[in-house]
Each structure stands twice: as structure tokens, then as C-alpha cells.
Short mmCIF file of C-alpha atoms and ligand atoms in Angstrom, two decimals:
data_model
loop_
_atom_site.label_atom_id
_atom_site.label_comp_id
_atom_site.label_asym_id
_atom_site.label_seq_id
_atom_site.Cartn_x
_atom_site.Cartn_y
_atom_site.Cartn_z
CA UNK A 1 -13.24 18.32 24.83
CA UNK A 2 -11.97 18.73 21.14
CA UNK A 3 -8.65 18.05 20.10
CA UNK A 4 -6.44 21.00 20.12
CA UNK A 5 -5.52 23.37 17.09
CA UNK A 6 -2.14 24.45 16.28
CA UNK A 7 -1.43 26.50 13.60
CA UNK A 8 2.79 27.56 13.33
CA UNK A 9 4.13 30.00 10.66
CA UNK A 10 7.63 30.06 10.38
CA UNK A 11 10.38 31.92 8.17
CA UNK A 12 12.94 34.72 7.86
CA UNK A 13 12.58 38.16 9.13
CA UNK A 14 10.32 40.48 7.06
CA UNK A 15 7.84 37.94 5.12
CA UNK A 16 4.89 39.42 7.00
CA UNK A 17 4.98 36.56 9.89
CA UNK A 18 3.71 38.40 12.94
CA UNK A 19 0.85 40.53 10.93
CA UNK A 20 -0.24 37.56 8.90
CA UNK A 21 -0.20 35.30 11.90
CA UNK A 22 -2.21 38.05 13.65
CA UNK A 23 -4.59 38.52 10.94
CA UNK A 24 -5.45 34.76 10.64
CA UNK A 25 -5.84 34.50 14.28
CA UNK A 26 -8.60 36.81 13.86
CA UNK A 27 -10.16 35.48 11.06
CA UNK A 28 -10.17 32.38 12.43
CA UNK A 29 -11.26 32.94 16.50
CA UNK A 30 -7.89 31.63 17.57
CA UNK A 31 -5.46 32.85 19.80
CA UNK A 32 -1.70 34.11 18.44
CA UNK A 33 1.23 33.28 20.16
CA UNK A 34 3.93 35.97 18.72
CA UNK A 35 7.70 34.23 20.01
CA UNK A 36 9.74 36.93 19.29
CA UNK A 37 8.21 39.23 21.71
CA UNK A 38 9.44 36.65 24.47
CA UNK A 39 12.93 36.34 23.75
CA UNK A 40 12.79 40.40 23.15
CA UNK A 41 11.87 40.32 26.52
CA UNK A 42 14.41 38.54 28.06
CA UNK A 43 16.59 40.78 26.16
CA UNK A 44 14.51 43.82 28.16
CA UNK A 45 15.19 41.71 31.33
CA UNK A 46 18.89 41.47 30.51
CA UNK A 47 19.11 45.46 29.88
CA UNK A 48 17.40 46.38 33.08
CA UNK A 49 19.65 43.72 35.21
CA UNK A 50 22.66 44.87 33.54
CA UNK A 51 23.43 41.56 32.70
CA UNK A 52 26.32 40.53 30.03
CA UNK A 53 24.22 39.42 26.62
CA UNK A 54 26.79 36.89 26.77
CA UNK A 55 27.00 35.44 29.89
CA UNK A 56 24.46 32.16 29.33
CA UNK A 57 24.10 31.17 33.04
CA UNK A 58 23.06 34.64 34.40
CA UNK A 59 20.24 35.35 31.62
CA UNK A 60 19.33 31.60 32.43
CA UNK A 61 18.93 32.54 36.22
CA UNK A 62 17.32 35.74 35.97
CA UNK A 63 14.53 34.16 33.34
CA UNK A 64 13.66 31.42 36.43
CA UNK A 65 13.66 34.63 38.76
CA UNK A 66 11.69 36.65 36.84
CA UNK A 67 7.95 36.77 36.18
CA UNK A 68 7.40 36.51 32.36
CA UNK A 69 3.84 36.49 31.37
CA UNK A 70 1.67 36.86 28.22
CA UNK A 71 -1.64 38.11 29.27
CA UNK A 72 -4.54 36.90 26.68
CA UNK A 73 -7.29 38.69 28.38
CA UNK A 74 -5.98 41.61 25.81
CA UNK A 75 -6.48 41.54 22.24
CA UNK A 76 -4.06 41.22 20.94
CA UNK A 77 -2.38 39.68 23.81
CA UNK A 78 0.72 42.05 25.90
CA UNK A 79 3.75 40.55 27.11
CA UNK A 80 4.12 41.35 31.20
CA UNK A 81 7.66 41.31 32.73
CA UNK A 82 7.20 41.38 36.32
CA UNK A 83 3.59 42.15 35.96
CA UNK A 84 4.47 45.52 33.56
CA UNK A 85 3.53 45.63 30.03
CA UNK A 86 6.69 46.09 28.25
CA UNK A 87 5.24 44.76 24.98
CA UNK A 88 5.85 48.57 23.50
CA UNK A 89 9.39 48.59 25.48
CA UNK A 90 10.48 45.83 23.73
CA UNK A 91 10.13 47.42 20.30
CA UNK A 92 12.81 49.94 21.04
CA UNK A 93 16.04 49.80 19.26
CA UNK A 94 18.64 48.95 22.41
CA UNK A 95 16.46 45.41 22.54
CA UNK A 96 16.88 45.31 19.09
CA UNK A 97 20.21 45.36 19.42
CA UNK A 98 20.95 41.88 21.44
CA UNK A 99 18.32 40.20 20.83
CA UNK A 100 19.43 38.10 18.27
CA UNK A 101 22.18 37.36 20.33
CA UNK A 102 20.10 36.49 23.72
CA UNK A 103 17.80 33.85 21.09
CA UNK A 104 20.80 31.69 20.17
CA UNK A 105 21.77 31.60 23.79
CA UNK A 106 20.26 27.46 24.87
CA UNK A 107 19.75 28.35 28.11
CA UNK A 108 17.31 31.07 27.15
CA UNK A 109 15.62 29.09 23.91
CA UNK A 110 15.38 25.88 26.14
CA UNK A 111 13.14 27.76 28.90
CA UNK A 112 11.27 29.69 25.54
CA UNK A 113 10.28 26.51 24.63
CA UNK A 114 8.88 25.36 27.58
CA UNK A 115 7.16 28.40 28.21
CA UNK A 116 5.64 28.43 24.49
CA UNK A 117 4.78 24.45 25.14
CA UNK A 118 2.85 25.55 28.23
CA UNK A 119 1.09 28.43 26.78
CA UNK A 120 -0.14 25.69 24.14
CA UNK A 121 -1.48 23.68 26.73
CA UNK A 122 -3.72 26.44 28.00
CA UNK A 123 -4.93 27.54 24.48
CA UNK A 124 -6.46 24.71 21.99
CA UNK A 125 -6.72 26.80 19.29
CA UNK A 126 -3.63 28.55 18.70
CA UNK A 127 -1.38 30.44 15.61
CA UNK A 128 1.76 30.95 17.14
CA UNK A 129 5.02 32.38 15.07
CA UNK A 130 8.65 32.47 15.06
CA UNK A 131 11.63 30.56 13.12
CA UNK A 132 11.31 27.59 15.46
CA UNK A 133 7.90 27.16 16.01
CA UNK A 134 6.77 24.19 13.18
CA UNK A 135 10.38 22.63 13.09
CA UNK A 136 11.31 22.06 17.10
CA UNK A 137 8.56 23.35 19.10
CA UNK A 138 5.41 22.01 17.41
CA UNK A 139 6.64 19.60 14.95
CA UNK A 140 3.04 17.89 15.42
CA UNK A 141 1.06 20.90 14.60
CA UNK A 142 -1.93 20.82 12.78
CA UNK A 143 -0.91 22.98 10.45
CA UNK A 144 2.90 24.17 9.65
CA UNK A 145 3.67 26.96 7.43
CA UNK A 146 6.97 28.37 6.23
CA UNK A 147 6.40 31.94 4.72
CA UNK A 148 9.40 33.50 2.49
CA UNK A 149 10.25 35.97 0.23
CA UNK A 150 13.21 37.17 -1.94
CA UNK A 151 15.54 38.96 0.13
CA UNK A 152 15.52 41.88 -1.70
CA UNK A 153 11.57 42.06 -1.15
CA UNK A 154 12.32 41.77 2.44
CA UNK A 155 14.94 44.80 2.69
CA UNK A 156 12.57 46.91 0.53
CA UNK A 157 9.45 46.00 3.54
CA UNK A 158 12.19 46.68 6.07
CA UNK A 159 13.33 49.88 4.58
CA UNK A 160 9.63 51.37 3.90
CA UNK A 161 8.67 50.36 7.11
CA UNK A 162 11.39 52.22 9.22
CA UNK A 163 11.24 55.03 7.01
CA UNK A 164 7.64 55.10 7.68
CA UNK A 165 8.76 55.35 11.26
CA UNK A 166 10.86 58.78 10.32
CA UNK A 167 14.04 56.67 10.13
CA UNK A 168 16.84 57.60 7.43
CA UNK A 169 18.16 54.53 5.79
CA UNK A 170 19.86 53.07 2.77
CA UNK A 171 18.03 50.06 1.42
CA UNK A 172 21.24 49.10 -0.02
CA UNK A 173 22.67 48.32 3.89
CA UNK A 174 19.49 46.88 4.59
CA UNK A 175 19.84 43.99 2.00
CA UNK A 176 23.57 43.19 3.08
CA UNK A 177 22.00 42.92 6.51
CA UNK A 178 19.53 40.63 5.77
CA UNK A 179 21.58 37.93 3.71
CA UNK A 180 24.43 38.31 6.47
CA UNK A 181 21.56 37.74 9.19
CA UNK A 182 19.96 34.76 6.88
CA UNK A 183 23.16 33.03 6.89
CA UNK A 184 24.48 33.41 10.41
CA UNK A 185 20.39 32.45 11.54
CA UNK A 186 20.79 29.28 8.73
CA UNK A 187 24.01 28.24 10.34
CA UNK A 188 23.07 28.30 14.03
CA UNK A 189 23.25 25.52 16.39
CA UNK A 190 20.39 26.49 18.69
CA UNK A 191 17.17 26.92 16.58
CA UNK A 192 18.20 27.12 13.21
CA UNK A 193 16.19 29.10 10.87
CA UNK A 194 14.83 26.22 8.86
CA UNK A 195 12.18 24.69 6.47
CA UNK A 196 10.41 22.04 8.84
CA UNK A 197 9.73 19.19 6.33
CA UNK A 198 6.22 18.50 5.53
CA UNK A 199 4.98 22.22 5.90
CA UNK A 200 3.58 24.24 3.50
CA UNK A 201 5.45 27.04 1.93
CA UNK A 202 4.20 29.95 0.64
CA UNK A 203 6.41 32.34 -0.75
CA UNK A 204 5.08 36.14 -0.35
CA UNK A 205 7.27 38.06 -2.77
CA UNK A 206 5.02 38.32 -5.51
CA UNK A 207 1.58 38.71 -3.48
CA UNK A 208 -0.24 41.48 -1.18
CA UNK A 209 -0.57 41.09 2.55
CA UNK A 210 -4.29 40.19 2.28
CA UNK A 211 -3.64 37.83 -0.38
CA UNK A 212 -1.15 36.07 2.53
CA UNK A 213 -3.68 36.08 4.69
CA UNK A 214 -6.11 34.52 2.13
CA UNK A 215 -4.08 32.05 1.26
CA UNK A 216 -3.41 31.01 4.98
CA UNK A 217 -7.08 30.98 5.91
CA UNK A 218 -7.86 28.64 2.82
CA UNK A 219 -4.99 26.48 3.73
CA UNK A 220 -5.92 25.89 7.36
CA UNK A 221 -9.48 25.43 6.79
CA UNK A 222 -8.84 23.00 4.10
CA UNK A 223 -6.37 21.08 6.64
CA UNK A 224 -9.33 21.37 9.68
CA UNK A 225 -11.96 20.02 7.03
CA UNK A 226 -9.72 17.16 5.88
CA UNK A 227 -9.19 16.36 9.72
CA UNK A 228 -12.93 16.74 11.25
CA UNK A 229 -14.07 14.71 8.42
CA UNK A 230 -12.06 11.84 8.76
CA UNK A 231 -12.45 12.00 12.71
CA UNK A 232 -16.02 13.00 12.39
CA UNK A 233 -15.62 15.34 15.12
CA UNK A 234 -15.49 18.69 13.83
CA UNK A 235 -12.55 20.74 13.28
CA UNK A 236 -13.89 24.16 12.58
CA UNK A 237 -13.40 27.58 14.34
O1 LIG B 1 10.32 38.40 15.22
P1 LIG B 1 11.13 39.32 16.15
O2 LIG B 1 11.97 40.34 15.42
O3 LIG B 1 10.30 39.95 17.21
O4 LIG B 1 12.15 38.33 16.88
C1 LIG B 1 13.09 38.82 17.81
C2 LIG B 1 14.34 37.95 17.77
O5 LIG B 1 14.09 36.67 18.32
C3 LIG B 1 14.95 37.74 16.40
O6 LIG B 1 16.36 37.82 16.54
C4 LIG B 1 14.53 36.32 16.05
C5 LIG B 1 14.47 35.66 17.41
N1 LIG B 1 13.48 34.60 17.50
C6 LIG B 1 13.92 33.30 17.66
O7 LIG B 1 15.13 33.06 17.68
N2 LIG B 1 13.01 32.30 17.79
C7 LIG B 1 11.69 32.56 17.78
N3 LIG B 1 10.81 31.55 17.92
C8 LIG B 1 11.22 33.88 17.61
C9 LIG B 1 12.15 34.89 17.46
#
């Protein structure tokens, strides 16, 4: 059996992680692992149980009750709670609301990152994303990427995408948001939002989505043809 293929693309909110990370995955023939959807989740779990956002030990016990599954034999792959797909659910805005709060919770992050670990062990080619993913959970990944972008590129995709969605905001707000939410993710204990050293960065300010997704293909099959040729074993998709 070949060795396996991990791919991780980390970086702030609104840089394009979960399409681009989506995109490649196709392009490539690999599976995508998108981490945000499972803490949203337990954020889901933690609405429907009425449980505090704050109380650790009680979103730590209801995760080992509960049944939280990604399903792969859908492309792209749904997040099951309990069997149901809740990976539209999750989306809505009272998740939105804690989630950030239930992901710098260790209890939660610690049984995230086993989960995420496991899902890995099932799938040997795999682009999986989220802030964590290249600096604590795969620091041995093939590839690690950190995508970026100017913050005020960020609240402009932020602002053009929930207006898109029929929402009324002030892009203004949205930028104070985002460099309050940088700093308090930057200064976290549990998974900060970090640069993992020795990843690649691309910053996506200045570029188009495809040109992302370009740049990421390039950059993985460059790292895969540097590997399988001094393994001789073939590193391809
Ligand atoms: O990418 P997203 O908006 O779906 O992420 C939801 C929340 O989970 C957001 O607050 C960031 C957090 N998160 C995290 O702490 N670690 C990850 N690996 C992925 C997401």
C-alpha cells in the first residue's frame, strides 16, 4: 500500500480555505476533510441539548454520547449528528453564534483532534482545513499550507458574500470584527490561529479564487513529484 497523502490548509477566516481546499480535492482525486463543520456541530449538539456553551465537562460528555459522523460516500462529504445530516443546519446563524466559543473549549478540540486523526487513518489521500490542521494536528503532513489575506480583503469577501445571501450589513463592522476575532483567535491557548513553521504561505489578497486553486495544485504536485522521485514509488493522484 502507498504511503498516505496529507494535504492541510490553514489560516484566518475568509481567505477562501474551505472552497479552495474543496476545489483542490477535486482536482486532485482526494478526499477533503472541512474541520469547522465538526466543531459547528458540536455547537448544533450543544443547542439541541440545551447545554451551557460554557460548561466544558457537559459538551465533553455529550460529544462521547453522541454519534458524530462524516459520511464520504457523498460528494462532497455531509456531516451526520446522530445519523441526520445537519451539514445545512449547521450553517445557520444561532451555531454561528457559539461556535467560536465551543472550539476554544479543550475538552471539545482534544476529542476534534482525535476524531480528525482517525478520519486520516481511513483516507490516504486527504486535504483537510481549519486553523489547526498543519500546526497541531498534522504537523507531518505532506504538504502544509497557510492561506492569508489583508483583513480588509477578508471583510470585503465577508460582506459580499452575506449580502449575496440578502443580508444588510456595514462592511465597516465587518472589518472591526475580523481584527477583534484575529486577535482574540492569535491569543488563544487551545489551538491558536498560527503560521505552522515550514509551510507554505500564500497570501490571496491580490489573486482570483482559481488562481488559489492553481497555485495549490502546482504546489502539491511539485511536493508529490519531489517525494515519489526520491522514494521511487510514486506519489501522484
Ligand atoms: O471555518 P468555520 O467558520 O466553519 O469554523 C467554525 C469555527 O470553528 C470557527 O470559530 C473556527 C473554529 N475552528 C477551529 O477552531 N479549528 C478548526 N480546525 C476549524 C474551525
Amino acid at each position: 500500500m502507498s504511503s498516505p497523502i496529507i494535504v492541510t490548509i490553514d489560516g484566518p477566516a475568509g481567505t477562501g480555505k474551505s472552497s479552495a481546499a474543496a476545489q483542490l480535492a477535486d482536482r486532485l482525486g482526494f478526499d477533503m476533510l472541512d474541520t469547522g463543520a465538526m466543531y459547528r456541530a458540536v455547537a448544533l449538539l450543544a443547542l439541541e441539548h440545551q447545554i451551557d456553551p460554557h460548561d466544558e465537562p457537559a459538551l465533553g460528555i455529550a460529544i462521547d454520547r453522541s454519534n458524530l459522523l462524516i459520511d464520504f460516500s457523498s460528494r462532497p462529504p455531509v456531516i451526520r449528528l446522530n445519523l441526520r445530516d445537519v451539514h445545512e443546519r449547521i450553517r445557520d446563524a444561532d451555531v454561528t453564534a457559539i461556535v467560536s466559543l465551543i472550539a476554544s473549549h479543550h475538552a471539545v478540540r482534544v476529542r476534534m483532534v482525535d476524531a480528525q486523526r482517525q478520519v486520516a487513518l481511513q483516507h490516504d489521500r486527504l486535504v483537510t482545513e481549519g486553523r489547526d490542521q498543519g500546526s497541531v494536528v498534522f504537523p507531518n503532513a505532506t504538504v502544509r499550507v497557510w492561506l492569508d489575506a489583508r483583513p480588509e480583503v477578508r471583510a470585503n469577501r465577508r460582506t459580499v458574500e452575506l449580502r449575496g445571501r440578502g443580508q444588510q450589513v456595514d462592511e465597516r463592522r465587518v472589518l472591526a470584527e475580523i481584527i477583534a476575532r484575529d486577535a482574540s483567535d492569535r491569543g488563544r491557548l487551545e489551538g491558536p490561529l498560527l503560521q505552522p513553521t515550514g509551510s507554505h504561505a500564500i497570501d490571496t489578497s491580490d489573486i482570483s479564487f482559481d488562481e488559489v486553486v492553481i497555485a495549490l495544485e502546482r504546489l502539491v504536485r511539485a511536493r508529490l513529484g519531489a517525494v515519489s522521485s526520491r522514494c521511487g514509488c510514486g506519489g501522484g493522484a
